Amino acid sequence: EFRVIAKNAAGLFSEPSDSTGPITVKDDVDAPRIMMDVKFRDVVVVKAGEILKINADIAGRPLPVISWTKDGKEIEEKARTEIQSTDNTTLLIVKDCIRRDSGQYVLTLQNVAGTRSLAVNCKVLDRPGPSAGPLQVAGVTSEKCTLAWGPPQENGGAEIDYYIVEKRETSRLAWTLCEGELRTTSCKVTKLLNGNEYIFRVMGVNKYGVGEALESEPVKAQNPFTVPSAPKSIEITSVTKEAMTLCWARPESDGGSEIAGYVIERREKT
């Protein structure tokens, strides 16, 4: 509590001033505050190739430490990313936006009086990412197979309208169309050439364009079975002038398909 008394050159003192009243000694601090435009409360939508800007006015005593994160990871300034901050403002700039720039951006202020964070959700409209793999190839024969895959994890901010399915022989560079506007995530591919090796790819399409391709492993067009091995240990018994009995052992290999029957031939020795 304080009061002031005046003293003149003659050494005489005045009456005391009124008291200030009780004063508590403490640091002069304010918790951080973030002031953002109301438009950042909704999802911020930008098109691929455009610039994303998120700005805020800031306050706090002492001056708070500023940090920006995206999806939980601290944002580093790189070729496309820039952070401009003063004592009272901060601005995040992302140039030439791509699909991966979609996500949640969080501004955090911190000083001795506390911490304050504010999140802004952003969606970049772009072509789809690759379909969810792997691209499964099943039911392979010498002339057909079946493909299956999952929808893209990143749809580019728009529904997938359809898929494009293509194939190419591993000995060639050119892709040929199998399906042009497929609405499902599986299809049957026919007209394969026996013995040729193929790679398949699938691309999701939304209203912004054709997405990244998901490719299969090389697959050879061949039947999953082959000819059986020869029967073994043929024996002839019960020989008469009009008939005889043949016995043999099953082939060691059925070629991957159950033995359906046998063909028996004869020829005269001459």
PDB file of C-alpha atoms in Angstrom, residues 63-270:
ATOM      1  CA  LEU A  63       4.570 -12.340 -26.583  1.00  0.00           C
ATOM      2  CA  PRO A  64       3.499 -15.956 -27.162  1.00  0.00           C
ATOM      3  CA  VAL A  65       5.517 -18.519 -29.100  1.00  0.00           C
ATOM      4  CA  ILE A  66       3.752 -19.305 -32.403  1.00  0.00           C
ATOM      5  CA  SER A  67       3.589 -22.783 -33.938  1.00  0.00           C
ATOM      6  CA  TRP A  68       1.613 -24.255 -36.862  1.00  0.00           C
ATOM      7  CA  THR A  69       0.888 -27.968 -37.255  1.00  0.00           C
ATOM      8  CA  LYS A  70      -0.910 -30.085 -39.860  1.00  0.00           C
ATOM      9  CA  ASP A  71      -2.524 -33.367 -38.866  1.00  0.00           C
ATOM     10  CA  GLY A  72      -0.438 -33.359 -35.680  1.00  0.00           C
ATOM     11  CA  LYS A  73       2.966 -32.675 -37.318  1.00  0.00           C
ATOM     12  CA  GLU A  74       4.799 -29.362 -37.108  1.00  0.00           C
ATOM     13  CA  ILE A  75       4.823 -27.466 -40.398  1.00  0.00           C
ATOM     14  CA  GLU A  76       8.274 -26.703 -41.753  1.00  0.00           C
ATOM     15  CA  GLU A  77       8.836 -23.880 -44.202  1.00  0.00           C
ATOM     16  CA  LYS A  78       9.591 -25.410 -47.599  1.00  0.00           C
ATOM     17  CA  ALA A  79       9.334 -24.404 -51.241  1.00  0.00           C
ATOM     18  CA  ARG A  80       5.521 -24.315 -51.159  1.00  0.00           C
ATOM     19  CA  THR A  81       4.970 -23.472 -47.478  1.00  0.00           C
ATOM     20  CA  GLU A  82       5.608 -20.099 -45.843  1.00  0.00           C
ATOM     21  CA  ILE A  83       4.855 -18.715 -42.352  1.00  0.00           C
ATOM     22  CA  GLN A  84       4.848 -14.932 -41.825  1.00  0.00           C
ATOM     23  CA  SER A  85       4.508 -13.703 -38.237  1.00  0.00           C
ATOM     24  CA  THR A  86       4.722 -10.357 -36.398  1.00  0.00           C
ATOM     25  CA  ASP A  87       4.019  -9.454 -32.759  1.00  0.00           C
ATOM     26  CA  ASN A  88       0.313  -9.144 -33.549  1.00  0.00           C
ATOM     27  CA  THR A  89      -0.361 -11.394 -36.566  1.00  0.00           C
ATOM     28  CA  THR A  90       0.541 -14.718 -38.112  1.00  0.00           C
ATOM     29  CA  LEU A  91      -0.071 -15.996 -41.644  1.00  0.00           C
ATOM     30  CA  LEU A  92       0.299 -19.494 -43.119  1.00  0.00           C
ATOM     31  CA  ILE A  93       0.658 -19.720 -46.920  1.00  0.00           C
ATOM     32  CA  VAL A  94       0.571 -22.968 -48.934  1.00  0.00           C
ATOM     33  CA  LYS A  95       1.247 -22.408 -52.637  1.00  0.00           C
ATOM     34  CA  ASP A  96       0.234 -24.628 -55.577  1.00  0.00           C
ATOM     35  CA  CYS A  97      -2.067 -26.766 -53.417  1.00  0.00           C
ATOM     36  CA  ILE A  98      -2.197 -30.486 -54.095  1.00  0.00           C
ATOM     37  CA  ARG A  99      -4.519 -33.191 -52.771  1.00  0.00           C
ATOM     38  CA  ARG A 100      -2.199 -34.056 -49.849  1.00  0.00           C
ATOM     39  CA  ASP A 101      -2.564 -30.509 -48.511  1.00  0.00           C
ATOM     40  CA  SER A 102      -6.092 -31.413 -47.353  1.00  0.00           C
ATOM     41  CA  GLY A 103      -6.333 -31.861 -43.589  1.00  0.00           C
ATOM     42  CA  GLN A 104      -6.475 -30.026 -40.267  1.00  0.00           C
ATOM     43  CA  TYR A 105      -4.202 -27.045 -39.663  1.00  0.00           C
ATOM     44  CA  VAL A 106      -3.751 -25.962 -36.025  1.00  0.00           C
ATOM     45  CA  LEU A 107      -2.337 -22.634 -34.793  1.00  0.00           C
ATOM     46  CA  THR A 108      -0.952 -22.804 -31.232  1.00  0.00           C
ATOM     47  CA  LEU A 109       0.175 -19.891 -29.038  1.00  0.00           C
ATOM     48  CA  GLN A 110       2.039 -20.447 -25.783  1.00  0.00           C
ATOM     49  CA  ASN A 111       3.441 -18.238 -23.015  1.00  0.00           C
ATOM     50  CA  VAL A 112       3.850 -18.440 -19.225  1.00  0.00           C
ATOM     51  CA  ALA A 113       0.163 -17.582 -18.779  1.00  0.00           C
ATOM     52  CA  GLY A 114      -1.121 -20.521 -20.818  1.00  0.00           C
ATOM     53  CA  THR A 115      -1.666 -22.146 -24.215  1.00  0.00           C
ATOM     54  CA  ARG A 116      -4.309 -21.494 -26.848  1.00  0.00           C
ATOM     55  CA  SER A 117      -4.984 -23.479 -30.033  1.00  0.00           C
ATOM     56  CA  LEU A 118      -7.369 -23.066 -32.942  1.00  0.00           C
ATOM     57  CA  ALA A 119      -7.978 -25.605 -35.728  1.00  0.00           C
ATOM     58  CA  VAL A 120      -8.879 -24.937 -39.362  1.00  0.00           C
ATOM     59  CA  ASN A 121      -9.986 -27.761 -41.665  1.00  0.00           C
ATOM     60  CA  CYS A 122      -9.030 -27.569 -45.333  1.00  0.00           C
ATOM     61  CA  LYS A 123     -10.134 -29.540 -48.374  1.00  0.00           C
ATOM     62  CA  VAL A 124      -8.240 -29.401 -51.687  1.00  0.00           C
ATOM     63  CA  LEU A 125     -10.356 -30.249 -54.730  1.00  0.00           C
ATOM     64  CA  ASP A 126      -8.294 -32.409 -57.075  1.00  0.00           C
ATOM     65  CA  ARG A 127      -8.214 -35.608 -59.082  1.00  0.00           C
ATOM     66  CA  PRO A 128      -8.450 -38.795 -56.969  1.00  0.00           C
ATOM     67  CA  GLY A 129      -5.465 -40.524 -55.435  1.00  0.00           C
ATOM     68  CA  PRO A 130      -4.627 -44.140 -56.289  1.00  0.00           C
ATOM     69  CA  SER A 131      -7.214 -46.813 -55.553  1.00  0.00           C
ATOM     70  CA  ALA A 132      -6.674 -48.812 -52.368  1.00  0.00           C
ATOM     71  CA  GLY A 133      -4.377 -51.712 -53.174  1.00  0.00           C
ATOM     72  CA  PRO A 134      -3.219 -54.210 -53.786  1.00  0.00           C
ATOM     73  CA  LEU A 135      -4.806 -54.709 -57.203  1.00  0.00           C
ATOM     74  CA  GLN A 136      -5.767 -58.350 -56.833  1.00  0.00           C
ATOM     75  CA  VAL A 137      -5.682 -60.668 -59.844  1.00  0.00           C
ATOM     76  CA  ALA A 138      -7.608 -63.925 -59.372  1.00  0.00           C
ATOM     77  CA  GLY A 139      -9.066 -66.756 -61.429  1.00  0.00           C
ATOM     78  CA  VAL A 140      -6.274 -66.581 -64.013  1.00  0.00           C
ATOM     79  CA  THR A 141      -6.631 -68.865 -67.050  1.00  0.00           C
ATOM     80  CA  SER A 142      -5.091 -68.819 -70.509  1.00  0.00           C
ATOM     81  CA  GLU A 143      -7.650 -66.251 -71.705  1.00  0.00           C
ATOM     82  CA  LYS A 144      -9.238 -64.424 -68.745  1.00  0.00           C
ATOM     83  CA  CYS A 145      -8.880 -63.243 -65.144  1.00  0.00           C
ATOM     84  CA  THR A 146     -10.726 -61.213 -62.476  1.00  0.00           C
ATOM     85  CA  LEU A 147      -9.494 -57.943 -60.937  1.00  0.00           C
ATOM     86  CA  ALA A 148     -10.500 -56.380 -57.591  1.00  0.00           C
ATOM     87  CA  TRP A 149      -9.419 -53.254 -55.668  1.00  0.00           C
ATOM     88  CA  GLY A 150     -10.632 -50.726 -53.085  1.00  0.00           C
ATOM     89  CA  PRO A 151     -11.859 -47.119 -53.504  1.00  0.00           C
ATOM     90  CA  PRO A 152      -9.191 -44.372 -53.254  1.00  0.00           C
ATOM     91  CA  GLN A 153      -8.484 -43.187 -49.715  1.00  0.00           C
ATOM     92  CA  GLU A 154      -8.199 -39.650 -51.147  1.00  0.00           C
ATOM     93  CA  ASN A 155     -11.133 -38.929 -53.451  1.00  0.00           C
ATOM     94  CA  GLY A 156     -10.001 -35.373 -54.222  1.00  0.00           C
ATOM     95  CA  GLY A 157     -13.009 -33.813 -52.519  1.00  0.00           C
ATOM     96  CA  ALA A 158     -15.581 -35.291 -54.921  1.00  0.00           C
ATOM     97  CA  GLU A 159     -17.346 -38.627 -55.372  1.00  0.00           C
ATOM     98  CA  ILE A 160     -15.699 -41.224 -57.608  1.00  0.00           C
ATOM     99  CA  ASP A 161     -17.825 -41.330 -60.767  1.00  0.00           C
ATOM    100  CA  TYR A 162     -16.277 -44.437 -62.336  1.00  0.00           C
ATOM    101  CA  TYR A 163     -13.049 -46.393 -62.887  1.00  0.00           C
ATOM    102  CA  ILE A 164     -10.855 -46.935 -65.953  1.00  0.00           C
ATOM    103  CA  VAL A 165      -9.180 -50.348 -66.265  1.00  0.00           C
ATOM    104  CA  GLU A 166      -6.279 -50.938 -68.673  1.00  0.00           C
ATOM    105  CA  LYS A 167      -3.812 -53.718 -69.454  1.00  0.00           C
ATOM    106  CA  ARG A 168      -0.489 -54.069 -71.216  1.00  0.00           C
ATOM    107  CA  GLU A 169       1.828 -56.902 -72.058  1.00  0.00           C
ATOM    108  CA  THR A 170       5.107 -56.667 -70.143  1.00  0.00           C
ATOM    109  CA  SER A 171       6.931 -56.800 -73.478  1.00  0.00           C
ATOM    110  CA  ARG A 172       5.131 -53.625 -74.660  1.00  0.00           C
ATOM    111  CA  LEU A 173       4.818 -50.042 -73.410  1.00  0.00           C
ATOM    112  CA  ALA A 174       1.350 -49.238 -74.759  1.00  0.00           C
ATOM    113  CA  TRP A 175      -1.730 -49.672 -72.532  1.00  0.00           C
ATOM    114  CA  THR A 176      -5.016 -50.916 -73.971  1.00  0.00           C
ATOM    115  CA  LEU A 177      -8.478 -50.254 -72.541  1.00  0.00           C
ATOM    116  CA  CYS A 178     -10.362 -53.032 -70.742  1.00  0.00           C
ATOM    117  CA  GLU A 179     -13.158 -50.968 -69.131  1.00  0.00           C
ATOM    118  CA  GLY A 180     -13.876 -47.282 -69.792  1.00  0.00           C
ATOM    119  CA  GLU A 181     -16.658 -46.388 -67.319  1.00  0.00           C
ATOM    120  CA  LEU A 182     -16.784 -49.093 -64.671  1.00  0.00           C
ATOM    121  CA  ARG A 183     -19.019 -48.340 -61.675  1.00  0.00           C
ATOM    122  CA  THR A 184     -17.797 -51.213 -59.458  1.00  0.00           C
ATOM    123  CA  THR A 185     -14.460 -52.076 -57.830  1.00  0.00           C
ATOM    124  CA  SER A 186     -14.016 -55.389 -59.629  1.00  0.00           C
ATOM    125  CA  CYS A 187     -14.197 -56.661 -63.205  1.00  0.00           C
ATOM    126  CA  LYS A 188     -13.488 -59.637 -65.442  1.00  0.00           C
ATOM    127  CA  VAL A 189     -10.851 -59.207 -68.165  1.00  0.00           C
ATOM    128  CA  THR A 190     -11.135 -61.459 -71.232  1.00  0.00           C
ATOM    129  CA  LYS A 191      -9.363 -61.974 -74.566  1.00  0.00           C
ATOM    130  CA  LEU A 192      -5.945 -62.594 -73.005  1.00  0.00           C
ATOM    131  CA  LEU A 193      -3.379 -64.448 -75.082  1.00  0.00           C
ATOM    132  CA  ASN A 194      -2.152 -67.777 -73.703  1.00  0.00           C
ATOM    133  CA  GLY A 195       1.381 -67.553 -72.361  1.00  0.00           C
ATOM    134  CA  ASN A 196       1.622 -63.750 -72.449  1.00  0.00           C
ATOM    135  CA  GLU A 197       2.525 -61.816 -69.298  1.00  0.00           C
ATOM    136  CA  TYR A 198       0.314 -58.834 -68.408  1.00  0.00           C
ATOM    137  CA  ILE A 199       0.229 -55.857 -66.035  1.00  0.00           C
ATOM    138  CA  PHE A 200      -3.147 -54.313 -65.165  1.00  0.00           C
ATOM    139  CA  ARG A 201      -3.894 -50.818 -63.829  1.00  0.00           C
ATOM    140  CA  VAL A 202      -6.988 -49.035 -62.531  1.00  0.00           C
ATOM    141  CA  MET A 203      -7.707 -45.288 -62.146  1.00  0.00           C
ATOM    142  CA  GLY A 204     -10.563 -43.569 -60.333  1.00  0.00           C
ATOM    143  CA  VAL A 205     -12.268 -40.627 -62.065  1.00  0.00           C
ATOM    144  CA  ASN A 206     -14.070 -37.712 -60.383  1.00  0.00           C
ATOM    145  CA  LYS A 207     -15.354 -34.424 -61.796  1.00  0.00           C
ATOM    146  CA  TYR A 208     -11.849 -32.950 -61.585  1.00  0.00           C
ATOM    147  CA  GLY A 209     -10.214 -35.606 -63.772  1.00  0.00           C
ATOM    148  CA  VAL A 210      -8.520 -39.005 -63.958  1.00  0.00           C
ATOM    149  CA  GLY A 211      -6.682 -40.021 -60.782  1.00  0.00           C
ATOM    150  CA  GLU A 212      -3.396 -41.751 -60.101  1.00  0.00           C
ATOM    151  CA  ALA A 213      -3.045 -45.353 -61.274  1.00  0.00           C
ATOM    152  CA  LEU A 214      -2.828 -48.473 -59.120  1.00  0.00           C
ATOM    153  CA  GLU A 215      -0.858 -51.225 -60.910  1.00  0.00           C
ATOM    154  CA  SER A 216      -0.847 -54.983 -60.426  1.00  0.00           C
ATOM    155  CA  GLU A 217       2.114 -57.315 -60.262  1.00  0.00           C
ATOM    156  CA  PRO A 218       2.935 -59.032 -63.602  1.00  0.00           C
ATOM    157  CA  VAL A 219       0.631 -62.008 -64.262  1.00  0.00           C
ATOM    158  CA  LYS A 220       1.040 -64.752 -66.886  1.00  0.00           C
ATOM    159  CA  ALA A 221      -2.059 -65.817 -68.789  1.00  0.00           C
ATOM    160  CA  GLN A 222      -2.060 -69.572 -68.431  1.00  0.00           C
ATOM    161  CA  ASN A 223      -4.313 -72.278 -67.112  1.00  0.00           C
ATOM    162  CA  PRO A 224      -3.637 -73.251 -63.515  1.00  0.00           C
ATOM    163  CA  PHE A 225      -3.369 -76.884 -64.632  1.00  0.00           C
ATOM    164  CA  THR A 226      -1.351 -78.918 -67.138  1.00  0.00           C
ATOM    165  CA  VAL A 227      -1.384 -82.425 -68.613  1.00  0.00           C
ATOM    166  CA  PRO A 228      -1.107 -85.320 -66.155  1.00  0.00           C
ATOM    167  CA  SER A 229       1.995 -87.504 -66.046  1.00  0.00           C
ATOM    168  CA  ALA A 230       1.842 -90.967 -67.641  1.00  0.00           C
ATOM    169  CA  PRO A 231       0.212 -93.882 -65.815  1.00  0.00           C
ATOM    170  CA  LYS A 232       2.776 -96.306 -64.347  1.00  0.00           C
ATOM    171  CA  SER A 233       3.349-100.016 -63.843  1.00  0.00           C
ATOM    172  CA  ILE A 234       1.048-101.360 -66.577  1.00  0.00           C
ATOM    173  CA  GLU A 235       0.387-105.087 -66.161  1.00  0.00           C
ATOM    174  CA  ILE A 236      -1.507-107.616 -68.284  1.00  0.00           C
ATOM    175  CA  THR A 237      -3.158-110.621 -66.659  1.00  0.00           C
ATOM    176  CA  SER A 238      -5.815-113.251 -67.385  1.00  0.00           C
ATOM    177  CA  VAL A 239      -4.807-113.654 -71.022  1.00  0.00           C
ATOM    178  CA  THR A 240      -7.149-115.827 -73.110  1.00  0.00           C
ATOM    179  CA  LYS A 241      -7.522-116.169 -76.863  1.00  0.00           C
ATOM    180  CA  GLU A 242     -10.322-113.574 -76.840  1.00  0.00           C
ATOM    181  CA  ALA A 243      -9.589-111.245 -73.888  1.00  0.00           C
ATOM    182  CA  MET A 244      -7.061-110.025 -71.356  1.00  0.00           C
ATOM    183  CA  THR A 245      -7.072-107.703 -68.305  1.00  0.00           C
ATOM    184  CA  LEU A 246      -5.026-104.477 -67.997  1.00  0.00           C
ATOM    185  CA  CYS A 247      -3.998-102.962 -64.662  1.00  0.00           C
ATOM    186  CA  TRP A 248      -1.937 -99.801 -63.996  1.00  0.00           C
ATOM    187  CA  ALA A 249      -1.063 -97.310 -61.273  1.00  0.00           C
ATOM    188  CA  ARG A 250      -2.436 -93.760 -61.162  1.00  0.00           C
ATOM    189  CA  PRO A 251      -0.160 -91.032 -62.557  1.00  0.00           C
ATOM    190  CA  GLU A 252       2.129 -89.405 -59.959  1.00  0.00           C
ATOM    191  CA  SER A 253       0.797 -85.983 -61.014  1.00  0.00           C
ATOM    192  CA  ASP A 254      -2.759 -85.149 -62.103  1.00  0.00           C
ATOM    193  CA  GLY A 255      -1.522 -81.803 -63.533  1.00  0.00           C
ATOM    194  CA  GLY A 256      -3.510 -79.801 -61.003  1.00  0.00           C
ATOM    195  CA  SER A 257      -6.899 -81.184 -62.068  1.00  0.00           C
ATOM    196  CA  GLU A 258      -8.573 -84.379 -60.942  1.00  0.00           C
ATOM    197  CA  ILE A 259      -8.145 -87.358 -63.294  1.00  0.00           C
ATOM    198  CA  ALA A 260     -11.444 -87.615 -65.167  1.00  0.00           C
ATOM    199  CA  GLY A 261     -10.730 -90.903 -66.986  1.00  0.00           C
ATOM    200  CA  TYR A 262      -8.265 -92.857 -69.119  1.00  0.00           C
ATOM    201  CA  VAL A 263      -7.772 -93.434 -72.826  1.00  0.00           C
ATOM    202  CA  ILE A 264      -6.721 -96.999 -73.724  1.00  0.00           C
ATOM    203  CA  GLU A 265      -5.152 -97.726 -77.124  1.00  0.00           C
ATOM    204  CA  ARG A 266      -3.785-100.887 -78.764  1.00  0.00           C
ATOM    205  CA  ARG A 267      -1.852-101.795 -81.856  1.00  0.00           C
ATOM    206  CA  GLU A 268      -0.779-105.065 -83.375  1.00  0.00           C
ATOM    207  CA  LYS A 269       2.910-105.662 -82.920  1.00  0.00           C
ATOM    208  CA  THR A 270       3.586-105.584 -86.651  1.00  0.00           C
TER     209      THR A 270
END
